Amino acid sequence: MKLKEENFLFVKVRHFLILVILPLFLFTISFQALGSADEEKMLEKKADFIFQLAKDVQFSQDLGSTYKIGLLGRSREIKSLFKLLEEKNENGLKVNGKSVEFFHFRRYKKVKPVNLLYLSADEKVKFGDLQDRLGDEVPFFIVTEDYPFGTSMFNITFDEEDNLIYELQENIFERKQAILSKSLLSSPKRIKTFDAWEQKFNKVNAMLKEEKKVTEVQKELIDDQTKEITEKSGVIKEKDQELHNHRVVLAVILFFLCIIGGMSYWLYRLNISRKEALAEVKKKNKNILSSINYARRIQEAMLPPRKDIESRFGEISLMFKPKDIVSGDFYWYMNDESKTMLAVADCTGHGVPGGFMSMLGSELLNKVSRLVEWNKPENLLTQVDNDIKRNLRKEGAEQTSDDGMDISLLSFNSDLSKVFFSGANNPLLLIRGNEDFLFRGTKRGLGGSKRNKKEFEAESIDLQKGDVLYMFTDGFQDQFGGPDNRKFMRKKLCLLLKEISSMPMKQQEEKLASEFDSWKGTGKQMDDVTVLGMRI
């Protein structure tokens, strides 16, 4: 009788182990193995990217005999990444012909000068403090992970599909005289706007939160089952609890199945919610784009028709190339019985903010031009300057906004034999035969927060038949490109305009567009571009 009871107990325990413990054990092992494999892939991507990045950023200064790469942090991930890089370096890695040394700094105060320093946002170290710490002993740049957009020099993260993406601050690299490869600047992995970065980051955050919730639920389940098994193992040993143990096992199995069913339903609902949210975002983006396009049409309607200008001056050359849909540059024209005025202006910023400023500037020019004499264009600029400050409420000392515009303004007499030029941070170029004359204007803009008491000045120019006049904003001259990815520069633009000044005006326009596109190449356009030329 005793032997039968022991056999019955053994059968119950075996059934319990097969139905509960074994599935949980296999699930835990497979989940851990999957997580470990994903972590190794992420480390491999980071290691390869860091090494490639060292090749894609070149300094004009001498780096010494070796290229130094440092990792800052005490986390397990940093240690694993350092170990992986050291293993790769056993084969003799080279950066631009130089041997590579890797350094692991456990604390911020231990950091020494290196050419490339990598750290994650978990270290909670400010970018400015790192720059001060590294000093000027050797050329360097800093690579961060998961820093807020625009707060670092070179920042990486991973999107929802575990693809490495990045954003960089070109102006910081320029100050350090570092040259970025074209592949780095134009890579589809590069995120250029805050909205795009935020969208990627939010998606990843949402996925991490989901994974964390699932992991916590799984851990709770495993802990509950472990506790249950421990308790029931003691109960199973008691003969009088055999039936009770059987019921407990069935209840646990049903509970586990209910949890799985509940989680499946929750994930299903979550997926539906994400799809609905994505559809809503796409709809809003479409509406925003439609509004911006409508703003472009309004701005185009605000600009003077080309035929009106040509009816007064003959054929003109006009290159008007906005960086975005809406432009911060604009050109302006008015003509009545007593005077003819023509202007080219560059407002603060580009895109929608610049577009708003251009509309304000054009409206103020229309209003004030009726009140000033033709030979006093400097008075027009003074009044527009005051009106901009008043409209934007900048007369108080506490204001710090720099909204305003730079402008070149021409005012002609009735027979176009004389012109008065007044400029606010914007020039006029006169080509007369083989000679060129650059009138720089007053060194201050309209609007802005700085208290500049300098008066606007005007220059009187007696015109001759065949003279060619050019007004332009700084978009063309500030465009990066060419073999060394440098700015085009104003001097080179003036030489180009002098070279083409004898061509027909339409042909000049085509030549300017061709030269700009050739210089820019595959790079991005840096600013709005406007060049306006006319022949007397």
mmCIF file of C-alpha atoms in Angstrom, residues 239-496:
data_model
loop_
_atom_site.group_PDB
_atom_site.id
_atom_site.type_symbol
_atom_site.label_atom_id
_atom_site.label_comp_id
_atom_site.label_asym_id
_atom_site.label_seq_id
_atom_site.Cartn_x
_atom_site.Cartn_y
_atom_site.Cartn_z
ATOM 1 C CA LYS A 239 -0.165 12.326 1.005
ATOM 2 C CA ASP A 240 -3.335 13.987 2.196
ATOM 3 C CA GLN A 241 -2.806 17.029 -0.177
ATOM 4 C CA GLU A 242 -2.506 15.125 -3.483
ATOM 5 C CA LEU A 243 -5.928 16.107 -4.787
ATOM 6 C CA HIS A 244 -5.480 19.722 -3.723
ATOM 7 C CA ASN A 245 -2.111 19.892 -5.510
ATOM 8 C CA HIS A 246 -3.686 18.636 -8.713
ATOM 9 C CA ARG A 247 -6.258 21.423 -8.640
ATOM 10 C CA VAL A 248 -3.577 24.040 -7.968
ATOM 11 C CA VAL A 249 -1.590 22.889 -11.007
ATOM 12 C CA LEU A 250 -4.661 23.188 -13.236
ATOM 13 C CA ALA A 251 -5.427 26.633 -11.844
ATOM 14 C CA VAL A 252 -1.864 27.803 -12.514
ATOM 15 C CA ILE A 253 -2.023 26.560 -16.098
ATOM 16 C CA LEU A 254 -5.346 28.315 -16.690
ATOM 17 C CA PHE A 255 -3.990 31.497 -15.137
ATOM 18 C CA PHE A 256 -0.919 31.362 -17.369
ATOM 19 C CA LEU A 257 -3.090 30.881 -20.458
ATOM 20 C CA CYS A 258 -5.296 33.802 -19.419
ATOM 21 C CA ILE A 259 -2.242 36.026 -19.031
ATOM 22 C CA ILE A 260 -1.013 35.050 -22.495
ATOM 23 C CA GLY A 261 -4.460 35.690 -23.964
ATOM 24 C CA GLY A 262 -4.698 39.034 -22.200
ATOM 25 C CA MET A 263 -1.256 40.087 -23.369
ATOM 26 C CA SER A 264 -2.063 39.064 -26.932
ATOM 27 C CA TYR A 265 -5.225 41.161 -26.898
ATOM 28 C CA TRP A 266 -3.355 44.111 -25.349
ATOM 29 C CA LEU A 267 -0.658 43.940 -28.020
ATOM 30 C CA TYR A 268 -3.339 43.752 -30.716
ATOM 31 C CA ARG A 269 -5.073 46.870 -29.378
ATOM 32 C CA LEU A 270 -1.740 48.658 -29.012
ATOM 33 C CA ASN A 271 -0.885 47.935 -32.646
ATOM 34 C CA ILE A 272 -4.236 49.345 -33.779
ATOM 35 C CA SER A 273 -3.665 52.494 -31.682
ATOM 36 C CA ARG A 274 -0.209 52.983 -33.187
ATOM 37 C CA LYS A 275 -1.595 52.686 -36.721
ATOM 38 C CA GLU A 276 -4.319 55.225 -35.931
ATOM 39 C CA ALA A 277 -1.751 57.621 -34.435
ATOM 40 C CA LEU A 278 0.483 57.239 -37.493
ATOM 41 C CA ALA A 279 -2.435 57.988 -39.809
ATOM 42 C CA GLU A 280 -3.250 61.104 -37.770
ATOM 43 C CA VAL A 281 0.369 62.313 -37.951
ATOM 44 C CA LYS A 282 0.412 61.813 -41.737
ATOM 45 C CA LYS A 283 -2.829 63.754 -42.033
ATOM 46 C CA LYS A 284 -1.468 66.651 -39.965
ATOM 47 C CA ASN A 285 1.775 66.691 -41.949
ATOM 48 C CA LYS A 286 -0.241 66.869 -45.155
ATOM 49 C CA ASN A 287 -2.274 69.787 -43.792
ATOM 50 C CA ILE A 288 0.891 71.608 -42.664
ATOM 51 C CA LEU A 289 2.522 71.121 -46.066
ATOM 52 C CA SER A 290 -0.649 72.358 -47.758
ATOM 53 C CA SER A 291 -0.600 75.485 -45.577
ATOM 54 C CA ILE A 292 3.071 76.145 -46.373
ATOM 55 C CA ASN A 293 2.393 75.768 -50.106
ATOM 56 C CA TYR A 294 -0.466 78.225 -49.746
ATOM 57 C CA ALA A 295 1.928 80.630 -48.010
ATOM 58 C CA ARG A 296 4.307 80.220 -50.973
ATOM 59 C CA ARG A 297 1.540 81.213 -53.387
ATOM 60 C CA ILE A 298 0.786 84.274 -51.252
ATOM 61 C CA GLN A 299 4.466 85.233 -51.248
ATOM 62 C CA GLU A 300 4.732 84.768 -55.026
ATOM 63 C CA ALA A 301 1.696 87.020 -55.461
ATOM 64 C CA MET A 302 3.383 89.625 -53.235
ATOM 65 C CA LEU A 303 6.539 89.752 -55.416
ATOM 66 C CA PRO A 304 6.418 92.277 -58.294
ATOM 67 C CA PRO A 305 5.763 90.708 -61.720
ATOM 68 C CA ARG A 306 8.934 90.396 -63.764
ATOM 69 C CA LYS A 307 7.265 92.032 -66.771
ATOM 70 C CA ASP A 308 6.595 95.192 -64.722
ATOM 71 C CA ILE A 309 10.294 95.581 -63.908
ATOM 72 C CA GLU A 310 11.315 94.795 -67.501
ATOM 73 C CA SER A 311 8.846 97.352 -68.836
ATOM 74 C CA ARG A 312 10.939 100.003 -67.043
ATOM 75 C CA PHE A 313 14.494 98.647 -67.373
ATOM 76 C CA GLY A 314 14.332 96.309 -70.349
ATOM 77 C CA GLU A 315 15.362 92.659 -69.969
ATOM 78 C CA ILE A 316 16.682 91.797 -66.481
ATOM 79 C CA SER A 317 18.582 88.873 -64.972
ATOM 80 C CA LEU A 318 16.827 87.376 -61.931
ATOM 81 C CA MET A 319 17.968 84.334 -59.940
ATOM 82 C CA PHE A 320 15.456 83.697 -57.126
ATOM 83 C CA LYS A 321 16.047 80.315 -55.476
ATOM 84 C CA PRO A 322 14.453 79.730 -52.019
ATOM 85 C CA LYS A 323 16.099 77.161 -49.743
ATOM 86 C CA ASP A 324 12.702 75.901 -48.558
ATOM 87 C CA ILE A 325 9.176 76.186 -49.912
ATOM 88 C CA VAL A 326 8.828 79.728 -48.548
ATOM 89 C CA SER A 327 11.694 82.232 -48.888
ATOM 90 C CA GLY A 328 13.247 84.736 -46.490
ATOM 91 C CA ASP A 329 14.631 86.669 -49.496
ATOM 92 C CA PHE A 330 12.449 88.974 -51.579
ATOM 93 C CA TYR A 331 12.772 91.641 -54.253
ATOM 94 C CA TRP A 332 10.635 94.797 -54.404
ATOM 95 C CA TYR A 333 9.727 97.358 -57.077
ATOM 96 C CA MET A 334 7.691 100.524 -57.245
ATOM 97 C CA ASN A 335 7.276 103.103 -60.011
ATOM 98 C CA ASP A 336 5.280 106.327 -60.125
ATOM 99 C CA GLU A 337 5.559 109.694 -61.865
ATOM 100 C CA SER A 338 8.307 111.012 -59.587
ATOM 101 C CA LYS A 339 10.529 108.028 -58.848
ATOM 102 C CA THR A 340 11.432 104.410 -59.556
ATOM 103 C CA MET A 341 12.678 102.204 -56.710
ATOM 104 C CA LEU A 342 14.080 98.689 -56.771
ATOM 105 C CA ALA A 343 15.336 96.588 -53.841
ATOM 106 C CA VAL A 344 16.668 93.149 -52.905
ATOM 107 C CA ALA A 345 16.308 92.075 -49.250
ATOM 108 C CA ASP A 346 17.383 89.177 -47.036
ATOM 109 C CA CYS A 347 15.225 88.622 -43.955
ATOM 110 C CA THR A 348 16.229 86.798 -40.789
ATOM 111 C CA GLY A 349 16.033 83.031 -41.277
ATOM 112 C CA HIS A 350 14.441 81.146 -44.146
ATOM 113 C CA GLY A 351 11.371 78.960 -44.620
ATOM 114 C CA VAL A 352 8.145 80.008 -42.870
ATOM 115 C CA PRO A 353 9.754 82.446 -40.328
ATOM 116 C CA GLY A 354 11.704 84.173 -43.101
ATOM 117 C CA GLY A 355 8.570 84.248 -45.241
ATOM 118 C CA PHE A 356 6.642 86.134 -42.556
ATOM 119 C CA MET A 357 9.455 88.679 -42.240
ATOM 120 C CA SER A 358 9.609 89.144 -46.029
ATOM 121 C CA MET A 359 5.877 89.906 -46.155
ATOM 122 C CA LEU A 360 6.266 92.440 -43.330
ATOM 123 C CA GLY A 361 9.282 94.047 -45.045
ATOM 124 C CA SER A 362 7.535 94.299 -48.420
ATOM 125 C CA GLU A 363 4.447 95.865 -46.864
ATOM 126 C CA LEU A 364 6.522 98.447 -44.961
ATOM 127 C CA LEU A 365 8.438 99.380 -48.138
ATOM 128 C CA ASN A 366 5.132 99.879 -49.981
ATOM 129 C CA LYS A 367 3.862 102.158 -47.229
ATOM 130 C CA VAL A 368 6.976 104.236 -46.557
ATOM 131 C CA SER A 369 8.069 104.650 -50.221
ATOM 132 C CA ARG A 370 5.102 106.935 -50.900
ATOM 133 C CA LEU A 371 6.283 109.347 -48.186
ATOM 134 C CA VAL A 372 9.974 109.901 -49.055
ATOM 135 C CA GLU A 373 11.714 111.840 -51.817
ATOM 136 C CA TRP A 374 13.395 109.851 -54.585
ATOM 137 C CA ASN A 375 16.856 111.206 -53.753
ATOM 138 C CA LYS A 376 16.568 110.307 -50.049
ATOM 139 C CA PRO A 377 16.477 106.482 -49.950
ATOM 140 C CA GLU A 378 18.354 106.541 -46.627
ATOM 141 C CA ASN A 379 15.252 108.140 -45.047
ATOM 142 C CA LEU A 380 13.168 105.239 -46.306
ATOM 143 C CA LEU A 381 15.528 102.729 -44.624
ATOM 144 C CA THR A 382 15.471 104.697 -41.368
ATOM 145 C CA GLN A 383 11.664 104.714 -41.290
ATOM 146 C CA VAL A 384 11.405 100.997 -42.158
ATOM 147 C CA ASP A 385 13.973 100.235 -39.416
ATOM 148 C CA ASN A 386 11.815 102.066 -36.856
ATOM 149 C CA ASP A 387 8.624 100.404 -38.108
ATOM 150 C CA ILE A 388 10.131 96.899 -37.884
ATOM 151 C CA LYS A 389 11.212 97.485 -34.291
ATOM 152 C CA ARG A 390 7.819 98.920 -33.400
ATOM 153 C CA ASN A 391 5.885 96.100 -35.109
ATOM 154 C CA LEU A 392 8.003 93.442 -33.402
ATOM 155 C CA ARG A 393 8.070 95.333 -30.077
ATOM 156 C CA LYS A 394 11.832 95.528 -29.882
ATOM 157 C CA GLU A 395 12.291 98.999 -28.499
ATOM 158 C CA GLY A 396 12.546 97.738 -24.884
ATOM 159 C CA ALA A 397 16.034 96.931 -23.598
ATOM 160 C CA GLU A 398 14.885 93.518 -22.393
ATOM 161 C CA GLN A 399 14.241 92.273 -25.929
ATOM 162 C CA THR A 400 16.889 89.945 -27.396
ATOM 163 C CA SER A 401 15.350 88.832 -30.720
ATOM 164 C CA ASP A 402 17.445 89.540 -33.833
ATOM 165 C CA ASP A 403 14.560 89.543 -36.316
ATOM 166 C CA GLY A 404 15.152 92.018 -39.133
ATOM 167 C CA MET A 405 16.566 92.209 -42.636
ATOM 168 C CA ASP A 406 19.501 93.335 -44.796
ATOM 169 C CA ILE A 407 18.626 95.270 -47.956
ATOM 170 C CA SER A 408 20.035 96.969 -51.068
ATOM 171 C CA LEU A 409 17.813 99.865 -52.253
ATOM 172 C CA LEU A 410 18.087 101.802 -55.542
ATOM 173 C CA SER A 411 16.134 104.994 -56.309
ATOM 174 C CA PHE A 412 16.246 106.260 -59.938
ATOM 175 C CA ASN A 413 15.300 109.571 -61.504
ATOM 176 C CA SER A 414 12.766 109.615 -64.321
ATOM 177 C CA ASP A 415 15.186 109.103 -67.241
ATOM 178 C CA LEU A 416 17.403 106.549 -65.404
ATOM 179 C CA SER A 417 20.445 108.794 -65.759
ATOM 180 C CA LYS A 418 21.034 108.943 -62.029
ATOM 181 C CA VAL A 419 20.521 106.586 -59.110
ATOM 182 C CA PHE A 420 20.837 106.883 -55.363
ATOM 183 C CA PHE A 421 21.962 103.728 -53.513
ATOM 184 C CA SER A 422 21.378 103.042 -49.831
ATOM 185 C CA GLY A 423 22.272 99.687 -48.305
ATOM 186 C CA ALA A 424 21.758 98.039 -44.917
ATOM 187 C CA ASN A 425 24.427 95.338 -44.653
ATOM 188 C CA ASN A 426 23.906 94.627 -48.357
ATOM 189 C CA PRO A 427 25.977 95.852 -51.343
ATOM 190 C CA LEU A 428 25.546 97.117 -54.899
ATOM 191 C CA LEU A 429 27.912 96.067 -57.702
ATOM 192 C CA LEU A 430 28.340 98.387 -60.735
ATOM 193 C CA ILE A 431 30.072 97.054 -63.872
ATOM 194 C CA ARG A 432 31.164 99.777 -66.320
ATOM 195 C CA GLY A 433 33.125 98.382 -69.248
ATOM 196 C CA ASN A 434 36.184 96.645 -67.800
ATOM 197 C CA GLU A 435 35.834 98.348 -64.414
ATOM 198 C CA ASP A 436 33.831 97.236 -61.390
ATOM 199 C CA PHE A 437 32.713 99.299 -58.391
ATOM 200 C CA LEU A 438 31.391 97.748 -55.159
ATOM 201 C CA PHE A 439 29.257 99.989 -52.928
ATOM 202 C CA ARG A 440 29.049 98.277 -49.524
ATOM 203 C CA GLY A 441 26.273 100.312 -47.919
ATOM 204 C CA THR A 442 25.906 101.017 -44.187
ATOM 205 C CA LYS A 443 27.265 98.342 -41.846
ATOM 206 C CA ARG A 444 24.032 97.629 -39.984
ATOM 207 C CA GLY A 445 20.755 95.911 -40.769
ATOM 208 C CA LEU A 446 17.115 96.873 -40.321
ATOM 209 C CA GLY A 447 15.468 95.781 -37.076
ATOM 210 C CA GLY A 448 17.430 93.499 -34.762
ATOM 211 C CA SER A 449 18.004 93.758 -31.019
ATOM 212 C CA LYS A 450 21.305 95.663 -30.995
ATOM 213 C CA ARG A 451 21.136 99.387 -30.280
ATOM 214 C CA ASN A 452 22.978 100.744 -33.315
ATOM 215 C CA LYS A 453 22.868 104.524 -33.629
ATOM 216 C CA LYS A 454 24.725 104.567 -36.958
ATOM 217 C CA GLU A 455 22.792 106.575 -39.558
ATOM 218 C CA PHE A 456 21.961 105.075 -42.940
ATOM 219 C CA GLU A 457 23.821 106.733 -45.808
ATOM 220 C CA ALA A 458 23.136 107.115 -49.534
ATOM 221 C CA GLU A 459 25.521 107.352 -52.482
ATOM 222 C CA SER A 460 24.737 109.263 -55.691
ATOM 223 C CA ILE A 461 25.786 107.558 -58.931
ATOM 224 C CA ASP A 462 25.653 109.136 -62.404
ATOM 225 C CA LEU A 463 24.790 106.314 -64.789
ATOM 226 C CA GLN A 464 26.057 105.742 -68.313
ATOM 227 C CA LYS A 465 24.471 103.757 -71.092
ATOM 228 C CA GLY A 466 25.652 100.151 -70.892
ATOM 229 C CA ASP A 467 26.228 100.199 -67.110
ATOM 230 C CA VAL A 468 25.203 96.921 -65.440
ATOM 231 C CA LEU A 469 23.908 96.975 -61.837
ATOM 232 C CA TYR A 470 23.712 93.903 -59.567
ATOM 233 C CA MET A 471 22.060 93.489 -56.176
ATOM 234 C CA PHE A 472 22.322 90.177 -54.312
ATOM 235 C CA THR A 473 21.797 88.559 -50.910
ATOM 236 C CA ASP A 474 24.440 86.473 -49.116
ATOM 237 C CA GLY A 475 22.938 83.090 -50.075
ATOM 238 C CA PHE A 476 25.091 82.584 -53.198
ATOM 239 C CA GLN A 477 28.383 83.651 -51.607
ATOM 240 C CA ASP A 478 27.798 81.604 -48.410
ATOM 241 C CA GLN A 479 27.011 78.356 -50.265
ATOM 242 C CA PHE A 480 29.374 75.496 -49.372
ATOM 243 C CA GLY A 481 30.695 73.353 -52.199
ATOM 244 C CA GLY A 482 33.529 72.877 -54.638
ATOM 245 C CA PRO A 483 36.348 70.333 -54.234
ATOM 246 C CA ASP A 484 37.184 71.484 -50.674
ATOM 247 C CA ASN A 485 33.592 72.087 -49.485
ATOM 248 C CA ARG A 486 34.251 75.797 -48.863
ATOM 249 C CA LYS A 487 32.091 78.926 -49.185
ATOM 250 C CA PHE A 488 31.785 80.503 -52.639
ATOM 251 C CA MET A 489 32.674 83.951 -51.142
ATOM 252 C CA ARG A 490 31.592 87.466 -52.214
ATOM 253 C CA LYS A 491 34.841 88.251 -54.057
ATOM 254 C CA LYS A 492 34.406 85.227 -56.315
ATOM 255 C CA LEU A 493 30.745 86.128 -56.937
ATOM 256 C CA CYS A 494 31.708 89.680 -57.980
ATOM 257 C CA LEU A 495 34.323 88.295 -60.390
ATOM 258 C CA LEU A 496 31.714 85.926 -61.854
#
